Coordinates of C-alpha atoms and ligand atoms in Angstrom, one line a residue:
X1 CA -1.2 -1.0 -27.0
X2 CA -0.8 3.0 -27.6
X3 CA 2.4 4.3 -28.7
X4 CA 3.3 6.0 -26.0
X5 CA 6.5 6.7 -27.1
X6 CA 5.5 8.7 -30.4
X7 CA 4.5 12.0 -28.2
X8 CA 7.8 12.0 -26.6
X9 CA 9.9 13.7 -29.0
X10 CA 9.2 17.3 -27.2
X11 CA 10.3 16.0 -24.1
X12 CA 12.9 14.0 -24.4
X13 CA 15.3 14.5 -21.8
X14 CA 19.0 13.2 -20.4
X15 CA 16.7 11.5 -17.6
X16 CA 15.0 9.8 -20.8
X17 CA 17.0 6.9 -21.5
X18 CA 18.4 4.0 -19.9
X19 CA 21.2 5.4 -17.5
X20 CA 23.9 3.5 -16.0
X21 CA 25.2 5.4 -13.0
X22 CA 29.0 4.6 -12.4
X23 CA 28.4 5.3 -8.8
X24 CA 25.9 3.0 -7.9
X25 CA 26.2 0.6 -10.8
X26 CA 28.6 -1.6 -8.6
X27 CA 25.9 -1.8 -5.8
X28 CA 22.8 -2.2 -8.1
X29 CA 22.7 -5.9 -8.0
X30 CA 19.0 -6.4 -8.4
X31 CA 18.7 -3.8 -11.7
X32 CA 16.8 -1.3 -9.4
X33 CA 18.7 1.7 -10.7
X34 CA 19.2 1.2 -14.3
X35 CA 15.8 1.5 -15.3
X36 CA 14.9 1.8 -19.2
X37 CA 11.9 4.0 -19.6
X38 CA 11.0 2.7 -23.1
X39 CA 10.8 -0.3 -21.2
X40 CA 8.1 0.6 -18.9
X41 CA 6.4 2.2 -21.3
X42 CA 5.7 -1.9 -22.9
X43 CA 4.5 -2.5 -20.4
X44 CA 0.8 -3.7 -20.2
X45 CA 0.0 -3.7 -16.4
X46 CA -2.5 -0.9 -15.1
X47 CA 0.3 1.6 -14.1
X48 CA 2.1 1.7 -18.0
X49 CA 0.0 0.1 -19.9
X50 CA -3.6 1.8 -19.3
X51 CA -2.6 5.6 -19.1
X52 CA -1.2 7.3 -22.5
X53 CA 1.3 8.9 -20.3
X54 CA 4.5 9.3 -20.6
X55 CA 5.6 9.0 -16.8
X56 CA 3.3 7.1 -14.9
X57 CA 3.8 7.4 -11.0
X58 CA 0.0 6.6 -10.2
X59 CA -0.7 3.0 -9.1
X60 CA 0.8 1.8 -5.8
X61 CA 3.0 -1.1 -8.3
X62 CA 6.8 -0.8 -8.3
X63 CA 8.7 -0.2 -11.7
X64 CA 11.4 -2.7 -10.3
X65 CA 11.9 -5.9 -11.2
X66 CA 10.5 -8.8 -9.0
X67 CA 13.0 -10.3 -6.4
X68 CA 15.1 -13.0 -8.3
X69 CA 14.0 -15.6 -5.5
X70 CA 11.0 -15.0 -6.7
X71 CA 11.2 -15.6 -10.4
X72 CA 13.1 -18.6 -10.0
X73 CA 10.6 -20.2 -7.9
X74 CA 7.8 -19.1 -10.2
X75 CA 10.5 -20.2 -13.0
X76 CA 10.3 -24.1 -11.4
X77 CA 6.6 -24.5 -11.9
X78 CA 6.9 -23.3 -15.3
X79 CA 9.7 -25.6 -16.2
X80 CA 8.0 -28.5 -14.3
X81 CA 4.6 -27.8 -16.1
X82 CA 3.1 -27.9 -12.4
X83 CA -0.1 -26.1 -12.8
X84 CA -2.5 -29.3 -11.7
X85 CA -3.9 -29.1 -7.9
X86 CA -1.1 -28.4 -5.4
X87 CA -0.4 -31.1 -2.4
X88 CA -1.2 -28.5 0.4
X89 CA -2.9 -31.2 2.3
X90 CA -6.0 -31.1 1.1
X91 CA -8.8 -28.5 -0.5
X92 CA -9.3 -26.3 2.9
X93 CA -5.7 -26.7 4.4
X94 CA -4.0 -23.7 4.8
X95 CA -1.1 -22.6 1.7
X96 CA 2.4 -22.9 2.4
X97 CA 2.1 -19.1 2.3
X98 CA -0.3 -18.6 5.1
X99 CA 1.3 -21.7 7.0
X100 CA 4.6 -18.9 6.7
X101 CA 2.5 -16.1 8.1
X102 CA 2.8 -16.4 11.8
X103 CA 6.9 -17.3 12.2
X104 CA 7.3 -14.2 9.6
X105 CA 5.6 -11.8 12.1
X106 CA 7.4 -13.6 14.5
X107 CA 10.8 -12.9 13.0
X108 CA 10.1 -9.4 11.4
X109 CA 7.9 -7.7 14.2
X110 CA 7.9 -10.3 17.0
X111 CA 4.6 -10.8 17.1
X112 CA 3.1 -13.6 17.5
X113 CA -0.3 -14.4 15.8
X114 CA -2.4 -17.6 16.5
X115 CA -1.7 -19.8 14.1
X116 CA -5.7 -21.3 13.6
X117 CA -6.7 -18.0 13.3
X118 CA -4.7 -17.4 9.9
X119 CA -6.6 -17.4 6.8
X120 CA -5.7 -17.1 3.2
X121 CA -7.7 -14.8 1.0
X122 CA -6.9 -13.7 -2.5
X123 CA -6.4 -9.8 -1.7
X124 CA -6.4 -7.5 1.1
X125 CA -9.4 -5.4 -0.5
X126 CA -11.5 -8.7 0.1
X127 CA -9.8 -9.5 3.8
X128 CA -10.8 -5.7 4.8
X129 CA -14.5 -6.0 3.4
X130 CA -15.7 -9.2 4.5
X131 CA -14.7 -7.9 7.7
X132 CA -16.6 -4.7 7.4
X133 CA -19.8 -6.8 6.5
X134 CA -19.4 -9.5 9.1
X135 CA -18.9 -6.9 12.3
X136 CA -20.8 -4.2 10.8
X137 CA -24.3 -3.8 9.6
X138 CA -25.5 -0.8 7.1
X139 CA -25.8 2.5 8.5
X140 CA -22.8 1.9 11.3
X141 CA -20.2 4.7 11.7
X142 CA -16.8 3.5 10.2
X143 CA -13.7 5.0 11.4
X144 CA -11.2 6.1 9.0
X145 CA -8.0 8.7 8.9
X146 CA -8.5 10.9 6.3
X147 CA -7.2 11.5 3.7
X148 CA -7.6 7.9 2.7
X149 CA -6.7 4.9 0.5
X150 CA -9.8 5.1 -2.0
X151 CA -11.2 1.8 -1.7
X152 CA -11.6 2.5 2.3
X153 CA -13.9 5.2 1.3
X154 CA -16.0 3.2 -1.1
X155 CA -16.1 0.3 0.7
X156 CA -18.2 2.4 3.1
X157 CA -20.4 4.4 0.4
X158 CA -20.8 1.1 -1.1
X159 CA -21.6 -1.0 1.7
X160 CA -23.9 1.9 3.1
X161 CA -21.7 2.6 6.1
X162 CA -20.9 6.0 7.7
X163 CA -17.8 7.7 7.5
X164 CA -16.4 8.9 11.1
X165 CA -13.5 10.7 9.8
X166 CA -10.4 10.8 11.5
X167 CA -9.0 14.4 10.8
X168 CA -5.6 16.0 11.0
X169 CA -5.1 19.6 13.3
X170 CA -1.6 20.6 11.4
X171 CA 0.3 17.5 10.6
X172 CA -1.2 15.1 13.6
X173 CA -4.5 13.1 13.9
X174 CA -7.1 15.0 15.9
X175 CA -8.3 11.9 18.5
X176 CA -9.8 14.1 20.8
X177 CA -12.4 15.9 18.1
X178 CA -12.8 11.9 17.4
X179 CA -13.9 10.9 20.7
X180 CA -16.1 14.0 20.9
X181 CA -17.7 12.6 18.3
X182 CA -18.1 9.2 18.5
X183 CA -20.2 9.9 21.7
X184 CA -22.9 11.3 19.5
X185 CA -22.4 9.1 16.4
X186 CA -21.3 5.9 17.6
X187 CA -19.5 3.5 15.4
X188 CA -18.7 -0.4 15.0
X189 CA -15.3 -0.8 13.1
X190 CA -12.2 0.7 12.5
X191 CA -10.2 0.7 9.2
X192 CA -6.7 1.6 10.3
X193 CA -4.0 1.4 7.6
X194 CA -1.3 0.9 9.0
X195 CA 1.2 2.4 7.9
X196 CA -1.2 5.0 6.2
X197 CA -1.6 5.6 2.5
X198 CA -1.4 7.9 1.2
X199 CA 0.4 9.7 4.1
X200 CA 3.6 7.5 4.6
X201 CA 2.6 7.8 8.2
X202 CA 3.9 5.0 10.4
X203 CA 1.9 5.0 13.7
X204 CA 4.4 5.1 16.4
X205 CA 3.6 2.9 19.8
X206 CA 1.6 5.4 21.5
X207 CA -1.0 6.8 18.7
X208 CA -1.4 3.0 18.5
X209 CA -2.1 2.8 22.3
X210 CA -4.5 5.5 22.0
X211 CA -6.2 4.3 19.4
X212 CA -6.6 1.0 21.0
X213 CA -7.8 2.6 24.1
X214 CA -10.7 4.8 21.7
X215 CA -11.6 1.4 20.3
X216 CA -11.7 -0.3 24.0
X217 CA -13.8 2.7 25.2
X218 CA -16.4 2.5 22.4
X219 CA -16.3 -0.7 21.8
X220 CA -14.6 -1.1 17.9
X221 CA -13.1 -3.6 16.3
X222 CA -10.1 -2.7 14.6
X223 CA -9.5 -3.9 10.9
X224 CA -5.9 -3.3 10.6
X225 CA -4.5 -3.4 6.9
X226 CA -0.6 -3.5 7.4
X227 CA 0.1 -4.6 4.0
X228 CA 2.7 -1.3 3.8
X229 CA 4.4 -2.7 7.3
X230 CA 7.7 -4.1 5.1
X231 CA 7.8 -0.7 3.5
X232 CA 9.1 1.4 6.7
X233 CA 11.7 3.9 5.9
X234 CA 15.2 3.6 8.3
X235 CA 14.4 5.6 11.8
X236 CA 10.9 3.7 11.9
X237 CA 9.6 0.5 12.7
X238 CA 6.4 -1.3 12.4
X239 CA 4.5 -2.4 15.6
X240 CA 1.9 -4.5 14.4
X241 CA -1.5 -3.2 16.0
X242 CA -2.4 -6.8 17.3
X243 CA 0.8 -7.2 19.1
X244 CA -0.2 -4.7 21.6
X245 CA -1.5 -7.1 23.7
X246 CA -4.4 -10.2 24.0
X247 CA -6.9 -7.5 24.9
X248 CA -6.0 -5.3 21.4
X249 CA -6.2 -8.6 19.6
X250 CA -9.0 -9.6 20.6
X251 CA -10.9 -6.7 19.0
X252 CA -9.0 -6.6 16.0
X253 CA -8.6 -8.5 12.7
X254 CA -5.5 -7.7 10.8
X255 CA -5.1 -7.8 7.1
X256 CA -1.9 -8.2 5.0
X257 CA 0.3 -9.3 2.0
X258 CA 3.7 -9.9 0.7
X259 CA 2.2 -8.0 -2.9
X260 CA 2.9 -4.5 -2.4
X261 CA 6.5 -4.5 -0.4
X262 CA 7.9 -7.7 -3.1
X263 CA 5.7 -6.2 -6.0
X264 CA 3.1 -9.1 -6.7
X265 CA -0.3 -7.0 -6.9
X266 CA -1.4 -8.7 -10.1
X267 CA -0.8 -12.5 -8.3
X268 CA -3.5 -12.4 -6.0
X269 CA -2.8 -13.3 -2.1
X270 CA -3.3 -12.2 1.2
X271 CA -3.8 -13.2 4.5
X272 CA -6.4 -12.3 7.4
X273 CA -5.6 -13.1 11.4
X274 CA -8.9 -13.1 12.9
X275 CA -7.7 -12.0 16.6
X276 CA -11.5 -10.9 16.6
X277 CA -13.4 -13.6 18.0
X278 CA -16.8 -12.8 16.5
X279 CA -14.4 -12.4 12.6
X280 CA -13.2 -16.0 13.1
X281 CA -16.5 -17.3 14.3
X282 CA -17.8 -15.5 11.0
X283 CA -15.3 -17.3 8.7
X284 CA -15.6 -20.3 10.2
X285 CA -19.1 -20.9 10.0
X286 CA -18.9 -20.1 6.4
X287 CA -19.9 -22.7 4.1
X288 CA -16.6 -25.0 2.6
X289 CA -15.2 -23.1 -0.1
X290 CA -17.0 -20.2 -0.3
X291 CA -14.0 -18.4 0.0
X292 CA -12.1 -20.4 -2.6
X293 CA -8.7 -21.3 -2.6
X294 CA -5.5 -19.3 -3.5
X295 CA -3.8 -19.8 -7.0
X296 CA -0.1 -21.9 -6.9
X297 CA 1.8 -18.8 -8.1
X298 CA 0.8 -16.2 -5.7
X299 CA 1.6 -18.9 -2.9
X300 CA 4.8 -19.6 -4.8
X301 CA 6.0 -16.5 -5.0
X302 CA 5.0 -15.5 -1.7
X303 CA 6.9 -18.2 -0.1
X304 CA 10.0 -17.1 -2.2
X305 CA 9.6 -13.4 -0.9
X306 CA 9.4 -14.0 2.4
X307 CA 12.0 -16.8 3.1
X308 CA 14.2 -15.3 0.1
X309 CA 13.6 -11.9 -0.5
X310 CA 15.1 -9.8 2.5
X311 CA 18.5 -9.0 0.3
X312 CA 16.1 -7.3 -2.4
X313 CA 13.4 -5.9 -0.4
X314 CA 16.1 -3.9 1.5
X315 CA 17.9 -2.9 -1.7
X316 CA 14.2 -1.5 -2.6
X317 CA 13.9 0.4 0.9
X318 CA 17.6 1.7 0.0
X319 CA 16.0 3.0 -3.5
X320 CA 13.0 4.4 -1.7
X321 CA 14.5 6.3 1.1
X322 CA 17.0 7.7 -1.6
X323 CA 14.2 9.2 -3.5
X324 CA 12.0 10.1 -0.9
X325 CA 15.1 12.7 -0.1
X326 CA 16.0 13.6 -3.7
X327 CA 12.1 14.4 -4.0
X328 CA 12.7 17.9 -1.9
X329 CA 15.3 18.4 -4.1
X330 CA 13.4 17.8 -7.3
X331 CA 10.3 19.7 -6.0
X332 CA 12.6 22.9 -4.8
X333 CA 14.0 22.9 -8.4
X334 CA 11.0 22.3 -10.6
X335 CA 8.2 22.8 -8.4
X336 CA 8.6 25.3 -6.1
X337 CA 5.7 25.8 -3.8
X338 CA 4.4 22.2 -3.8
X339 CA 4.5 21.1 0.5
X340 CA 6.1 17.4 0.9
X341 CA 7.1 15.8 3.8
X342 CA 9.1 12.4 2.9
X343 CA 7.2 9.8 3.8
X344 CA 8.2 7.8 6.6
X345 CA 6.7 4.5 5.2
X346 CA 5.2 3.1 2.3
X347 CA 6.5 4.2 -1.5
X348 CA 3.9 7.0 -2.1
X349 CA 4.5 10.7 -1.4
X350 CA 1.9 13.1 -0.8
X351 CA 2.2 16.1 -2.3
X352 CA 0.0 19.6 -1.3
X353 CA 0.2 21.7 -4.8
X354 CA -1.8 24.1 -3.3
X355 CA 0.3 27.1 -3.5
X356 CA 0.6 26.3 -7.6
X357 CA -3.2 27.2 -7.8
X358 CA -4.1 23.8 -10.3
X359 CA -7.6 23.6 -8.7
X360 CA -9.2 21.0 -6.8
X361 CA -7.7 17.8 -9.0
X362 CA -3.3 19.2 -10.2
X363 CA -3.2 15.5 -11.4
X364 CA -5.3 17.1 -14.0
X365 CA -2.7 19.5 -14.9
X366 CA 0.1 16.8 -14.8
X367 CA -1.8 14.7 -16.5
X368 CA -1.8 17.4 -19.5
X369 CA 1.8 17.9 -19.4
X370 CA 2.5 13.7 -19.6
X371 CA 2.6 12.6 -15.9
X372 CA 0.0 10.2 -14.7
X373 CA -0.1 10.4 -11.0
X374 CA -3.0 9.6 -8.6
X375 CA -5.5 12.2 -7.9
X376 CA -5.9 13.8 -4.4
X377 CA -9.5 14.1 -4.3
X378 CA -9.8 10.5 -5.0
X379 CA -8.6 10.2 -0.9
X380 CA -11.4 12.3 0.1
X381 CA -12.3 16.1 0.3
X382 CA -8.9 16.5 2.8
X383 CA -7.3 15.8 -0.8
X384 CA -8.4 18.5 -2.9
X385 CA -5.1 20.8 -4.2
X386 CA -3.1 17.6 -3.5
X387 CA -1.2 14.4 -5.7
X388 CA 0.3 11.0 -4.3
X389 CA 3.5 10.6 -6.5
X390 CA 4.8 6.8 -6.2
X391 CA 8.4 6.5 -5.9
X392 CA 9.1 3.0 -6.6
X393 CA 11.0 3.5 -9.1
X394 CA 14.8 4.4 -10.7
X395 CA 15.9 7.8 -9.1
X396 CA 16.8 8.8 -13.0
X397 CA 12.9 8.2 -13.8
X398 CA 11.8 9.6 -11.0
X399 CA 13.9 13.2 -11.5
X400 CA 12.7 12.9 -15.3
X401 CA 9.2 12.3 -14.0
X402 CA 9.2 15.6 -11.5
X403 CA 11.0 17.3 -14.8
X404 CA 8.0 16.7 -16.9
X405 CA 5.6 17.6 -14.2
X406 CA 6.5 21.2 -14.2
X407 CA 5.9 21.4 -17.7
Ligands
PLP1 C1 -3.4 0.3 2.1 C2 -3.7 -0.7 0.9 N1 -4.5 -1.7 1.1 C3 -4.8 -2.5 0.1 C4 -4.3 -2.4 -1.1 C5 -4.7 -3.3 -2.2 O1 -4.4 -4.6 -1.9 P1 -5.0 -5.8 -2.7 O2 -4.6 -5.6 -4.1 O3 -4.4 -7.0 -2.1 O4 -6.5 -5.8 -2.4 C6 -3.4 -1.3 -1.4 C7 -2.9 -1.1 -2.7 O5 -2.2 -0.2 -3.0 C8 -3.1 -0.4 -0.3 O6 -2.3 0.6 -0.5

């Protein structure tokens, strides 16, 4: 791996090292605070270990470490030498994981999913496009809120869809320019992320409403992707789409994870609740298999996170909604000009650096001054002037990230 740490010597700053912050120390009982940025920088994951950067705030992983329920489990099969088949009842039985899925809804959101129409897939990527090609067909309209999560937008160049974009008239979604359009391009699905990245946006009860009644009215399914919905900053809450009611559900197919809110990208699992009729007819008349079957550590851990994991994943939210805050602060100081509004979910900020005139792409600039952060235009034209910043992370590294930024 690059020696990252051999361009540092310029920058090196008090935010640099490993801190340990008297006030918080007492409270940090998972290590999220005490972060050691040499550390990091070992690491050989896409978000450290593929960028010569020296702060790298790009990818949507967390720099924490995993939820000690979660090790230890993982820790069990590693110490029993348990990597033969598991005993999940059989090759097409649901995982222990997806068997957790609906009483975790239940429990966190109470909403409550049919358990046969639960189905375990590796990732959420894979849940959202089999969905697109089993309820579309190429050259249907595709719904999406702009800006947008990048793989939304090439699922749809790529699978020869076409965009219907969702746009924003000041800092709300335009439905009514939406429905004027989709009477002259009609469309088949909707990819609602929910809540939205890059945004942080949580959709509240009644955008949800209305976008249910669009989607009644022009007849769309929904694919829902709510793998953000543990990430909700305090003052929000998430109202999964489907538990709006049998007639939302029934036009909707909802995608999640435990991988982004307990930090288990790399693991590989997700989940799909085919509410849509014509998805779970889809699935189920797929041949046995073809969808293979998850791996024993992602379902491990997953099981961990969500029976185990609450005390950790709320000292991460406590982390998060810290920096989210201390982010104005950073910005005001170091960046003045750049427009953020805290997010009100997920761990990604959205920054307009517009007023600093960096061009079309100012990850470019940050880039050049040692920040790796992910590019606005990657979300679509409505990102051009504009970085996401990820905040999962100490608020020491963070401040020392926003330092470097500015050059
Ligand atoms: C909204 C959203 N959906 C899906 C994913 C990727 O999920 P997976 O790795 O399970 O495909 C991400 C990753 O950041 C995301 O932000």
């Amino acid at each position: 791996m690059t020696d990252i740490t051999k361009h540092d010597t310029k920058h090196d700053t008090k935010h640099d090292t490993k801190h340990d912050t008297s006030d918080s120390s007492t409270t940090d009982e998972f290590g999220l605070r005490t972060l050691d940025v040499e550390q990091l920088r070992a690491k050989r994951g896409a978000k450290w270990g593929a960028r010569e950067a020296r702060f790298s705030a790009w990818v949507a992983d967390m720099d924490f470490p995993v939820a000690p329920a979660i090790v230890e489990a993982l820790q069990a099969v590693l110490d029993g030498n348990e990597f033969g088949y598991p005993n999940w009842g059989g090759p097409f039985a649901s995982s222990p994981a997806a068997l957790l899925f609906c009483p975790r809804m239940s429990e966190r959101f109470g909403w409550e999913p049919n358990p046969a129409r639960v189905h375990d897939m590796i990732d959420v990527i894979q849940g959202m496009r089999s969905s697109v090609h089993h309820l579309s067909a190429p050259g249907d309209g595709v719904v999406l809120h702009m800006p947008s999560y990048h793989p939304f937008i090439d699922t749809i160049d790529e699978m020869e869809r076409r965009l219907v974009a969702v746009v924003r008239d000041g800092d709300a979604f335009d439905y009514d320019d939406l429905e004027r359009r989709l009477a002259d391009e009609p469309a088949t699905v909707w990819i609602l992320c929910h809540p939205h990245n890059p945004l942080g946006h949580v959709f509240e009860r009644a955008e949800l409403e209305r976008i249910a009644e669009i989607a009644e009215r022009f007849d769309l399914t929904v694919i829902s992707d709510e793998i953000h919905s543990d990430l909700v900053m305090p003052g929000h809450s998430h109202i999964p789409f489907e538990s709006l009611g049998a007639d939302v559900s029934a036009r909707t197919v909802t995608v999640t994870s435990a991988s982004k809110a307990f930090n288990l990208a790399g693991l590989r699992w997700a989940v799909l609740h085919a509410g849509s009729a014509p998805m779970q007819q889809a699935l189920e008349s797929l041949p046995g298999h073809y969808l293979g079957a998850p791996n024993v550590m992602a379902v491990t851990a997953t099981v961990a996170a969500w029976t185990e994991g609450d005390a950790w994943l709320d000292a991460v939210l406590g982390v998060v909604d810290e920096n989210r805050h201390a982010l104005s602060e950073l910005l005001d100081r170091h960046l003045p000009g750049v427009v953020y509004e805290p997010p009100s979910a997920t761990y990604l900020a959205w920054l307009d650096c517009r007023a600093l005139e960096l061009g079309e792409d100012p990850a470019e600039t940050f880039r050049e001054r040692g920040v790796e952060l992910s590019p606005g235009p990657q979300f679509g034209p409505q990102g051009r002037g504009h970085a996401r910043i990820n905040l999962a992370t100490s608020p020491d590294v963070l401040a020392a990230t926003v330092e470097a930024m500015a050059g």
